[in-house]
Amino acid sequence: MLILPDPLILIFNFWKLLNCTQELSLYICAFNNHTIINLLKMLNLVLFGPPGSGKGTQSEKIIEKYELIHLSTGDILRGEIANKTDLGLQAQEIMAKGELVSDEIVIGMIKNKLEANQAAKGFIFDGFPRTVAQAEALDELLKSFNHDITGLVSLNVDKEELIQRLLIRGQASGRADDKLETIKKRISVYEKQTAPVANYYEKQEKYYPVEGMGGIDEIFDRIVSVINKLNQ
Ligand code: AMP
């Protein structure tokens, strides 16, 4: 049997430890950041519904409970307008008319946000996708990060109630597009261009309708029971 003096044992053990660490670091390198992030399944929700259905209000409550990132294309666009950027100047007139900003612009905005938040627990998409082309682009983008949409939660609210809510909001917020003529235009744009997005997700069995009439907390409880089933 080889009997080593104490200092040599120490050196021998140190050498073994070094080898072991090298092997371990190889494993860790192979198991890069992206892989680790992708092992954690994201909760990606589309909060869907016509203007005035309560998407913004409910999104605030959802992000607090589930620690998700809120991506509202309307808010991002209003930020661009406030900062008087080129994009904001392009979008301002279109938004004031109640029409949709081009798919290319909003898809680009969402792509930037996804890239900047890859370690997020998930996203809540509010006001996006608003066309089938945007929904297809979102699927492609998420796929490139190894993720997907968990579900689309659709808030169903009567048309008369939508108009009343938006008129009241307009008095408080002064939003240029919350006046009667533009509200009606936005609802008709929703019916023609946005409503088909629900079908798109229904075909993927990811469509979850929720009654959007009633008190804020009552509606929130209905949304939570859908999310909790999706998040099991
Ligand atoms: P919102 O705050 O979601 O009601 O959006 C306000 C306005 O911003 C809309 O009426 C559109 O002019 C524009 N907008 C917001 N999101 C989108 C989108 N995903 N696609 C096209 N236009 C959008």
PDB file of C-alpha atoms and ligand atoms in Angstrom:
ATOM      1  CA  MET A   1       0.000   0.000   0.000  1.00  0.00           C
ATOM      2  CA  LEU A   2       1.231   3.474  -0.916  1.00  0.00           C
ATOM      3  CA  ILE A   3       1.589   5.603   2.176  1.00  0.00           C
ATOM      4  CA  LEU A   4       1.713   9.294   1.362  1.00  0.00           C
ATOM      5  CA  PRO A   5       2.958  11.915   3.790  1.00  0.00           C
ATOM      6  CA  ASP A   6       0.372  14.532   4.855  1.00  0.00           C
ATOM      7  CA  PRO A   7       1.344  17.350   2.448  1.00  0.00           C
ATOM      8  CA  LEU A   8       1.246  14.929  -0.513  1.00  0.00           C
ATOM      9  CA  ILE A   9      -2.218  13.700   0.493  1.00  0.00           C
ATOM     10  CA  LEU A  10      -3.344  17.276   0.501  1.00  0.00           C
ATOM     11  CA  ILE A  11      -1.924  17.890  -2.991  1.00  0.00           C
ATOM     12  CA  PHE A  12      -3.444  14.585  -4.245  1.00  0.00           C
ATOM     13  CA  ASN A  13      -6.892  15.522  -2.882  1.00  0.00           C
ATOM     14  CA  PHE A  14      -6.605  19.008  -4.348  1.00  0.00           C
ATOM     15  CA  TRP A  15      -5.765  17.465  -7.761  1.00  0.00           C
ATOM     16  CA  LYS A  16      -8.816  15.144  -7.516  1.00  0.00           C
ATOM     17  CA  LEU A  17     -11.027  18.098  -6.554  1.00  0.00           C
ATOM     18  CA  LEU A  18      -9.723  20.103  -9.495  1.00  0.00           C
ATOM     19  CA  ASN A  19     -10.555  17.286 -11.928  1.00  0.00           C
ATOM     20  CA  CYS A  20     -13.981  16.951 -10.440  1.00  0.00           C
ATOM     21  CA  THR A  21     -14.635  20.710 -10.731  1.00  0.00           C
ATOM     22  CA  GLN A  22     -13.559  20.661 -14.372  1.00  0.00           C
ATOM     23  CA  GLU A  23     -16.009  17.863 -15.144  1.00  0.00           C
ATOM     24  CA  LEU A  24     -18.763  19.689 -13.297  1.00  0.00           C
ATOM     25  CA  SER A  25     -18.130  22.921 -15.146  1.00  0.00           C
ATOM     26  CA  LEU A  26     -18.346  21.025 -18.455  1.00  0.00           C
ATOM     27  CA  TYR A  27     -21.817  19.801 -17.465  1.00  0.00           C
ATOM     28  CA  ILE A  28     -22.836  23.297 -16.399  1.00  0.00           C
ATOM     29  CA  CYS A  29     -21.585  24.767 -19.706  1.00  0.00           C
ATOM     30  CA  ALA A  30     -23.620  22.238 -21.670  1.00  0.00           C
ATOM     31  CA  PHE A  31     -26.600  23.098 -19.518  1.00  0.00           C
ATOM     32  CA  ASN A  32     -26.501  26.727 -20.605  1.00  0.00           C
ATOM     33  CA  ASN A  33     -28.734  29.596 -19.447  1.00  0.00           C
ATOM     34  CA  HIS A  34     -31.244  29.122 -22.217  1.00  0.00           C
ATOM     35  CA  THR A  35     -31.763  25.464 -21.299  1.00  0.00           C
ATOM     36  CA  ILE A  36     -32.262  26.301 -17.625  1.00  0.00           C
ATOM     37  CA  ILE A  37     -34.759  29.063 -18.443  1.00  0.00           C
ATOM     38  CA  ASN A  38     -36.672  26.812 -20.819  1.00  0.00           C
ATOM     39  CA  LEU A  39     -37.028  24.088 -18.203  1.00  0.00           C
ATOM     40  CA  LEU A  40     -39.315  26.461 -16.333  1.00  0.00           C
ATOM     41  CA  LYS A  41     -42.613  26.539 -18.172  1.00  0.00           C
ATOM     42  CA  MET A  42     -43.825  30.074 -18.766  1.00  0.00           C
ATOM     43  CA  LEU A  43     -47.422  31.149 -18.120  1.00  0.00           C
ATOM     44  CA  ASN A  44     -48.272  33.155 -21.234  1.00  0.00           C
ATOM     45  CA  LEU A  45     -51.797  34.534 -21.350  1.00  0.00           C
ATOM     46  CA  VAL A  46     -53.646  36.587 -23.923  1.00  0.00           C
ATOM     47  CA  LEU A  47     -56.239  38.749 -22.169  1.00  0.00           C
ATOM     48  CA  PHE A  48     -58.744  39.279 -24.924  1.00  0.00           C
ATOM     49  CA  GLY A  49     -61.900  41.306 -25.465  1.00  0.00           C
ATOM     50  CA  PRO A  50     -63.298  44.442 -27.078  1.00  0.00           C
ATOM     51  CA  PRO A  51     -62.270  47.963 -26.012  1.00  0.00           C
ATOM     52  CA  GLY A  52     -63.759  48.643 -22.573  1.00  0.00           C
ATOM     53  CA  SER A  53     -64.007  44.966 -21.591  1.00  0.00           C
ATOM     54  CA  GLY A  54     -61.663  45.516 -18.629  1.00  0.00           C
ATOM     55  CA  LYS A  55     -58.414  44.059 -20.009  1.00  0.00           C
ATOM     56  CA  GLY A  56     -56.225  46.792 -18.482  1.00  0.00           C
ATOM     57  CA  THR A  57     -57.923  46.658 -15.055  1.00  0.00           C
ATOM     58  CA  GLN A  58     -57.817  42.853 -14.855  1.00  0.00           C
ATOM     59  CA  SER A  59     -54.227  42.691 -16.186  1.00  0.00           C
ATOM     60  CA  GLU A  60     -53.047  44.800 -13.232  1.00  0.00           C
ATOM     61  CA  LYS A  61     -54.566  42.311 -10.801  1.00  0.00           C
ATOM     62  CA  ILE A  62     -53.300  39.253 -12.703  1.00  0.00           C
ATOM     63  CA  ILE A  63     -49.674  40.461 -12.884  1.00  0.00           C
ATOM     64  CA  GLU A  64     -49.696  41.122  -9.155  1.00  0.00           C
ATOM     65  CA  LYS A  65     -50.997  37.656  -8.285  1.00  0.00           C
ATOM     66  CA  TYR A  66     -48.941  35.616 -10.773  1.00  0.00           C
ATOM     67  CA  GLU A  67     -45.847  37.883 -11.118  1.00  0.00           C
ATOM     68  CA  LEU A  68     -46.155  38.115 -14.885  1.00  0.00           C
ATOM     69  CA  ILE A  69     -44.952  40.867 -17.200  1.00  0.00           C
ATOM     70  CA  HIS A  70     -47.726  43.056 -18.594  1.00  0.00           C
ATOM     71  CA  LEU A  71     -47.359  43.778 -22.309  1.00  0.00           C
ATOM     72  CA  SER A  72     -49.995  46.233 -23.465  1.00  0.00           C
ATOM     73  CA  THR A  73     -49.402  47.415 -27.023  1.00  0.00           C
ATOM     74  CA  GLY A  74     -51.804  50.341 -26.417  1.00  0.00           C
ATOM     75  CA  ASP A  75     -49.727  51.497 -23.397  1.00  0.00           C
ATOM     76  CA  ILE A  76     -46.449  51.084 -25.312  1.00  0.00           C
ATOM     77  CA  LEU A  77     -47.849  53.118 -28.226  1.00  0.00           C
ATOM     78  CA  ARG A  78     -49.134  55.871 -25.876  1.00  0.00           C
ATOM     79  CA  GLY A  79     -45.625  55.956 -24.327  1.00  0.00           C
ATOM     80  CA  GLU A  80     -44.124  56.452 -27.806  1.00  0.00           C
ATOM     81  CA  ILE A  81     -46.583  59.291 -28.465  1.00  0.00           C
ATOM     82  CA  ALA A  82     -45.765  60.959 -25.122  1.00  0.00           C
ATOM     83  CA  ASN A  83     -42.047  60.738 -25.966  1.00  0.00           C
ATOM     84  CA  LYS A  84     -42.710  62.132 -29.449  1.00  0.00           C
ATOM     85  CA  THR A  85     -40.719  59.332 -31.127  1.00  0.00           C
ATOM     86  CA  ASP A  86     -40.980  58.683 -34.891  1.00  0.00           C
ATOM     87  CA  LEU A  87     -43.043  55.577 -34.140  1.00  0.00           C
ATOM     88  CA  GLY A  88     -45.330  57.614 -31.867  1.00  0.00           C
ATOM     89  CA  LEU A  89     -45.831  60.264 -34.534  1.00  0.00           C
ATOM     90  CA  GLN A  90     -46.739  57.565 -37.076  1.00  0.00           C
ATOM     91  CA  ALA A  91     -49.193  55.876 -34.691  1.00  0.00           C
ATOM     92  CA  GLN A  92     -50.881  58.977 -33.233  1.00  0.00           C
ATOM     93  CA  GLU A  93     -53.186  59.786 -36.133  1.00  0.00           C
ATOM     94  CA  ILE A  94     -54.200  56.156 -36.686  1.00  0.00           C
ATOM     95  CA  MET A  95     -55.037  55.698 -32.984  1.00  0.00           C
ATOM     96  CA  ALA A  96     -57.054  58.937 -32.851  1.00  0.00           C
ATOM     97  CA  LYS A  97     -59.190  57.556 -35.718  1.00  0.00           C
ATOM     98  CA  GLY A  98     -59.745  54.278 -33.846  1.00  0.00           C
ATOM     99  CA  GLU A  99     -57.993  52.216 -36.524  1.00  0.00           C
ATOM    100  CA  LEU A 100     -55.228  49.645 -36.102  1.00  0.00           C
ATOM    101  CA  VAL A 101     -51.528  50.451 -36.249  1.00  0.00           C
ATOM    102  CA  SER A 102     -49.680  48.238 -38.767  1.00  0.00           C
ATOM    103  CA  ASP A 103     -48.957  44.614 -37.835  1.00  0.00           C
ATOM    104  CA  GLU A 104     -45.272  45.163 -38.608  1.00  0.00           C
ATOM    105  CA  ILE A 105     -44.938  47.944 -35.996  1.00  0.00           C
ATOM    106  CA  VAL A 106     -46.696  46.156 -33.137  1.00  0.00           C
ATOM    107  CA  ILE A 107     -45.025  42.792 -33.824  1.00  0.00           C
ATOM    108  CA  GLY A 108     -41.625  44.565 -33.734  1.00  0.00           C
ATOM    109  CA  MET A 109     -42.519  46.145 -30.375  1.00  0.00           C
ATOM    110  CA  ILE A 110     -43.526  42.798 -28.869  1.00  0.00           C
ATOM    111  CA  LYS A 111     -40.392  41.091 -30.224  1.00  0.00           C
ATOM    112  CA  ASN A 112     -38.204  43.666 -28.435  1.00  0.00           C
ATOM    113  CA  LYS A 113     -40.064  43.168 -25.156  1.00  0.00           C
ATOM    114  CA  LEU A 114     -39.827  39.354 -25.356  1.00  0.00           C
ATOM    115  CA  GLU A 115     -36.111  39.509 -26.078  1.00  0.00           C
ATOM    116  CA  ALA A 116     -35.550  41.873 -23.159  1.00  0.00           C
ATOM    117  CA  ASN A 117     -37.444  39.675 -20.650  1.00  0.00           C
ATOM    118  CA  GLN A 118     -36.374  36.104 -21.392  1.00  0.00           C
ATOM    119  CA  ALA A 119     -36.137  35.117 -17.739  1.00  0.00           C
ATOM    120  CA  ALA A 120     -39.730  36.186 -16.972  1.00  0.00           C
ATOM    121  CA  LYS A 121     -42.204  33.791 -15.325  1.00  0.00           C
ATOM    122  CA  GLY A 122     -44.561  34.656 -18.156  1.00  0.00           C
ATOM    123  CA  PHE A 123     -46.364  37.408 -19.991  1.00  0.00           C
ATOM    124  CA  ILE A 124     -49.842  38.792 -20.129  1.00  0.00           C
ATOM    125  CA  PHE A 125     -50.603  40.111 -23.589  1.00  0.00           C
ATOM    126  CA  ASP A 126     -53.178  42.901 -23.413  1.00  0.00           C
ATOM    127  CA  GLY A 127     -54.486  44.387 -26.657  1.00  0.00           C
ATOM    128  CA  PHE A 128     -52.241  42.049 -28.642  1.00  0.00           C
ATOM    129  CA  PRO A 129     -52.696  40.068 -30.885  1.00  0.00           C
ATOM    130  CA  ARG A 130     -55.416  42.138 -32.586  1.00  0.00           C
ATOM    131  CA  THR A 131     -55.270  40.426 -35.996  1.00  0.00           C
ATOM    132  CA  VAL A 132     -54.771  36.804 -37.056  1.00  0.00           C
ATOM    133  CA  ALA A 133     -51.435  37.851 -38.648  1.00  0.00           C
ATOM    134  CA  GLN A 134     -50.303  39.160 -35.231  1.00  0.00           C
ATOM    135  CA  ALA A 135     -51.410  35.900 -33.557  1.00  0.00           C
ATOM    136  CA  GLU A 136     -49.400  33.855 -36.073  1.00  0.00           C
ATOM    137  CA  ALA A 137     -46.355  36.093 -35.568  1.00  0.00           C
ATOM    138  CA  LEU A 138     -46.677  35.761 -31.778  1.00  0.00           C
ATOM    139  CA  ASP A 139     -46.757  31.957 -32.026  1.00  0.00           C
ATOM    140  CA  GLU A 140     -43.624  32.042 -34.200  1.00  0.00           C
ATOM    141  CA  LEU A 141     -41.811  34.408 -31.829  1.00  0.00           C
ATOM    142  CA  LEU A 142     -42.619  32.348 -28.743  1.00  0.00           C
ATOM    143  CA  LYS A 143     -41.653  29.151 -30.581  1.00  0.00           C
ATOM    144  CA  SER A 144     -38.223  30.634 -31.298  1.00  0.00           C
ATOM    145  CA  PHE A 145     -37.758  30.962 -27.506  1.00  0.00           C
ATOM    146  CA  ASN A 146     -39.170  27.409 -26.958  1.00  0.00           C
ATOM    147  CA  HIS A 147     -42.389  28.764 -25.445  1.00  0.00           C
ATOM    148  CA  ASP A 148     -46.043  29.050 -26.431  1.00  0.00           C
ATOM    149  CA  ILE A 149     -49.340  30.664 -25.476  1.00  0.00           C
ATOM    150  CA  THR A 150     -50.887  28.905 -22.489  1.00  0.00           C
ATOM    151  CA  GLY A 151     -54.379  30.232 -23.131  1.00  0.00           C
ATOM    152  CA  LEU A 152     -56.544  33.086 -24.332  1.00  0.00           C
ATOM    153  CA  VAL A 153     -58.959  34.433 -21.713  1.00  0.00           C
ATOM    154  CA  SER A 154     -61.774  36.318 -23.433  1.00  0.00           C
ATOM    155  CA  LEU A 155     -63.834  38.875 -21.473  1.00  0.00           C
ATOM    156  CA  ASN A 156     -67.413  38.968 -22.761  1.00  0.00           C
ATOM    157  CA  VAL A 157     -69.228  42.266 -22.187  1.00  0.00           C
ATOM    158  CA  ASP A 158     -72.449  43.686 -23.751  1.00  0.00           C
ATOM    159  CA  LYS A 159     -71.908  46.402 -26.371  1.00  0.00           C
ATOM    160  CA  GLU A 160     -73.994  49.012 -24.469  1.00  0.00           C
ATOM    161  CA  GLU A 161     -71.945  48.427 -21.326  1.00  0.00           C
ATOM    162  CA  LEU A 162     -68.679  48.790 -23.326  1.00  0.00           C
ATOM    163  CA  ILE A 163     -69.768  52.189 -24.660  1.00  0.00           C
ATOM    164  CA  GLN A 164     -70.829  53.409 -21.190  1.00  0.00           C
ATOM    165  CA  ARG A 165     -67.554  52.280 -19.580  1.00  0.00           C
ATOM    166  CA  LEU A 166     -65.425  53.950 -22.276  1.00  0.00           C
ATOM    167  CA  LEU A 167     -67.386  57.240 -22.106  1.00  0.00           C
ATOM    168  CA  ILE A 168     -66.889  57.333 -18.312  1.00  0.00           C
ATOM    169  CA  ARG A 169     -63.182  56.474 -18.707  1.00  0.00           C
ATOM    170  CA  GLY A 170     -62.799  59.222 -21.326  1.00  0.00           C
ATOM    171  CA  GLN A 171     -64.150  61.841 -18.898  1.00  0.00           C
ATOM    172  CA  ALA A 172     -61.540  60.861 -16.307  1.00  0.00           C
ATOM    173  CA  SER A 173     -58.516  60.093 -18.521  1.00  0.00           C
ATOM    174  CA  GLY A 174     -59.057  62.492 -21.399  1.00  0.00           C
ATOM    175  CA  ARG A 175     -57.934  59.738 -23.826  1.00  0.00           C
ATOM    176  CA  ALA A 176     -58.368  61.080 -27.357  1.00  0.00           C
ATOM    177  CA  ASP A 177     -59.977  57.841 -28.593  1.00  0.00           C
ATOM    178  CA  ASP A 178     -62.552  57.595 -25.771  1.00  0.00           C
ATOM    179  CA  LYS A 179     -65.228  59.723 -27.451  1.00  0.00           C
ATOM    180  CA  LEU A 180     -68.474  58.299 -28.830  1.00  0.00           C
ATOM    181  CA  GLU A 181     -67.653  58.340 -32.560  1.00  0.00           C
ATOM    182  CA  THR A 182     -64.181  56.790 -32.079  1.00  0.00           C
ATOM    183  CA  ILE A 183     -65.488  54.276 -29.540  1.00  0.00           C
ATOM    184  CA  LYS A 184     -68.026  53.006 -32.102  1.00  0.00           C
ATOM    185  CA  LYS A 185     -65.279  52.809 -34.735  1.00  0.00           C
ATOM    186  CA  ARG A 186     -62.985  50.861 -32.362  1.00  0.00           C
ATOM    187  CA  ILE A 187     -65.753  48.377 -31.540  1.00  0.00           C
ATOM    188  CA  SER A 188     -66.468  47.800 -35.245  1.00  0.00           C
ATOM    189  CA  VAL A 189     -62.723  47.356 -35.958  1.00  0.00           C
ATOM    190  CA  TYR A 190     -62.688  44.812 -33.115  1.00  0.00           C
ATOM    191  CA  GLU A 191     -65.648  42.900 -34.587  1.00  0.00           C
ATOM    192  CA  LYS A 192     -64.151  42.772 -38.088  1.00  0.00           C
ATOM    193  CA  GLN A 193     -60.397  42.435 -37.543  1.00  0.00           C
ATOM    194  CA  THR A 194     -59.854  41.241 -33.971  1.00  0.00           C
ATOM    195  CA  ALA A 195     -62.717  38.840 -33.165  1.00  0.00           C
ATOM    196  CA  PRO A 196     -61.293  36.170 -35.599  1.00  0.00           C
ATOM    197  CA  VAL A 197     -58.245  35.903 -33.276  1.00  0.00           C
ATOM    198  CA  ALA A 198     -60.488  34.066 -30.763  1.00  0.00           C
ATOM    199  CA  ASN A 199     -61.225  31.455 -33.460  1.00  0.00           C
ATOM    200  CA  TYR A 200     -57.538  31.067 -34.151  1.00  0.00           C
ATOM    201  CA  TYR A 201     -56.913  30.050 -30.509  1.00  0.00           C
ATOM    202  CA  GLU A 202     -60.143  28.016 -30.313  1.00  0.00           C
ATOM    203  CA  LYS A 203     -58.725  25.785 -33.062  1.00  0.00           C
ATOM    204  CA  GLN A 204     -55.682  25.237 -30.813  1.00  0.00           C
ATOM    205  CA  GLU A 205     -58.028  24.439 -27.869  1.00  0.00           C
ATOM    206  CA  LYS A 206     -56.693  27.452 -25.984  1.00  0.00           C
ATOM    207  CA  TYR A 207     -59.851  29.595 -25.849  1.00  0.00           C
ATOM    208  CA  TYR A 208     -61.397  30.345 -22.425  1.00  0.00           C
ATOM    209  CA  PRO A 209     -64.449  32.666 -22.394  1.00  0.00           C
ATOM    210  CA  VAL A 210     -65.192  34.492 -19.136  1.00  0.00           C
ATOM    211  CA  GLU A 211     -68.263  36.567 -18.219  1.00  0.00           C
ATOM    212  CA  GLY A 212     -66.918  40.143 -18.116  1.00  0.00           C
ATOM    213  CA  MET A 213     -70.035  41.795 -16.616  1.00  0.00           C
ATOM    214  CA  GLY A 214     -70.237  42.506 -12.873  1.00  0.00           C
ATOM    215  CA  GLY A 215     -67.848  43.792 -10.206  1.00  0.00           C
ATOM    216  CA  ILE A 216     -64.073  43.956 -10.759  1.00  0.00           C
ATOM    217  CA  ASP A 217     -63.292  41.401  -8.019  1.00  0.00           C
ATOM    218  CA  GLU A 218     -66.058  39.069  -9.118  1.00  0.00           C
ATOM    219  CA  ILE A 219     -64.676  39.045 -12.698  1.00  0.00           C
ATOM    220  CA  PHE A 220     -61.151  38.620 -11.356  1.00  0.00           C
ATOM    221  CA  ASP A 221     -62.229  35.505  -9.386  1.00  0.00           C
ATOM    222  CA  ARG A 222     -63.621  33.981 -12.606  1.00  0.00           C
ATOM    223  CA  ILE A 223     -60.322  34.688 -14.408  1.00  0.00           C
ATOM    224  CA  VAL A 224     -58.298  33.245 -11.524  1.00  0.00           C
ATOM    225  CA  SER A 225     -60.228  29.971 -11.610  1.00  0.00           C
ATOM    226  CA  VAL A 226     -59.390  29.623 -15.347  1.00  0.00           C
ATOM    227  CA  ILE A 227     -55.707  30.511 -14.822  1.00  0.00           C
ATOM    228  CA  ASN A 228     -55.344  28.120 -11.887  1.00  0.00           C
ATOM    229  CA  LYS A 229     -56.577  25.235 -14.048  1.00  0.00           C
ATOM    230  CA  LEU A 230     -54.123  26.220 -16.811  1.00  0.00           C
ATOM    231  CA  ASN A 231     -51.272  26.644 -14.344  1.00  0.00           C
ATOM    232  CA  GLN A 232     -51.502  23.194 -12.681  1.00  0.00           C
TER     233      GLN A 232
HETATM  234  P1  AMP B   1     -55.832  49.921 -26.454  1.00  0.00           P
HETATM  235  O1  AMP B   1     -55.188  50.750 -25.388  1.00  0.00           O
HETATM  236  O2  AMP B   1     -55.434  48.493 -26.413  1.00  0.00           O
HETATM  237  O3  AMP B   1     -57.320  50.128 -26.515  1.00  0.00           O
HETATM  238  O4  AMP B   1     -55.254  50.468 -27.857  1.00  0.00           O
HETATM  239  C1  AMP B   1     -55.450  51.802 -28.275  1.00  0.00           C
HETATM  240  C2  AMP B   1     -55.150  51.921 -29.759  1.00  0.00           C
HETATM  241  O5  AMP B   1     -53.787  51.575 -30.004  1.00  0.00           O
HETATM  242  C3  AMP B   1     -55.956  51.005 -30.665  1.00  0.00           C
HETATM  243  O6  AMP B   1     -57.240  51.543 -30.991  1.00  0.00           O
HETATM  244  C4  AMP B   1     -55.047  50.915 -31.888  1.00  0.00           C
HETATM  245  O7  AMP B   1     -55.115  52.095 -32.674  1.00  0.00           O
HETATM  246  C5  AMP B   1     -53.661  50.883 -31.245  1.00  0.00           C
HETATM  247  N1  AMP B   1     -53.247  49.492 -30.943  1.00  0.00           N
HETATM  248  C6  AMP B   1     -53.044  48.937 -29.723  1.00  0.00           C
HETATM  249  N2  AMP B   1     -52.680  47.665 -29.827  1.00  0.00           N
HETATM  250  C7  AMP B   1     -52.646  47.375 -31.139  1.00  0.00           C
HETATM  251  C8  AMP B   1     -52.371  46.204 -31.892  1.00  0.00           C
HETATM  252  N3  AMP B   1     -52.045  45.044 -31.294  1.00  0.00           N
HETATM  253  N4  AMP B   1     -52.439  46.281 -33.246  1.00  0.00           N
HETATM  254  C9  AMP B   1     -52.753  47.423 -33.872  1.00  0.00           C
HETATM  255  N5  AMP B   1     -53.054  48.576 -33.224  1.00  0.00           N
HETATM  256  C10 AMP B   1     -52.999  48.550 -31.866  1.00  0.00           C
END
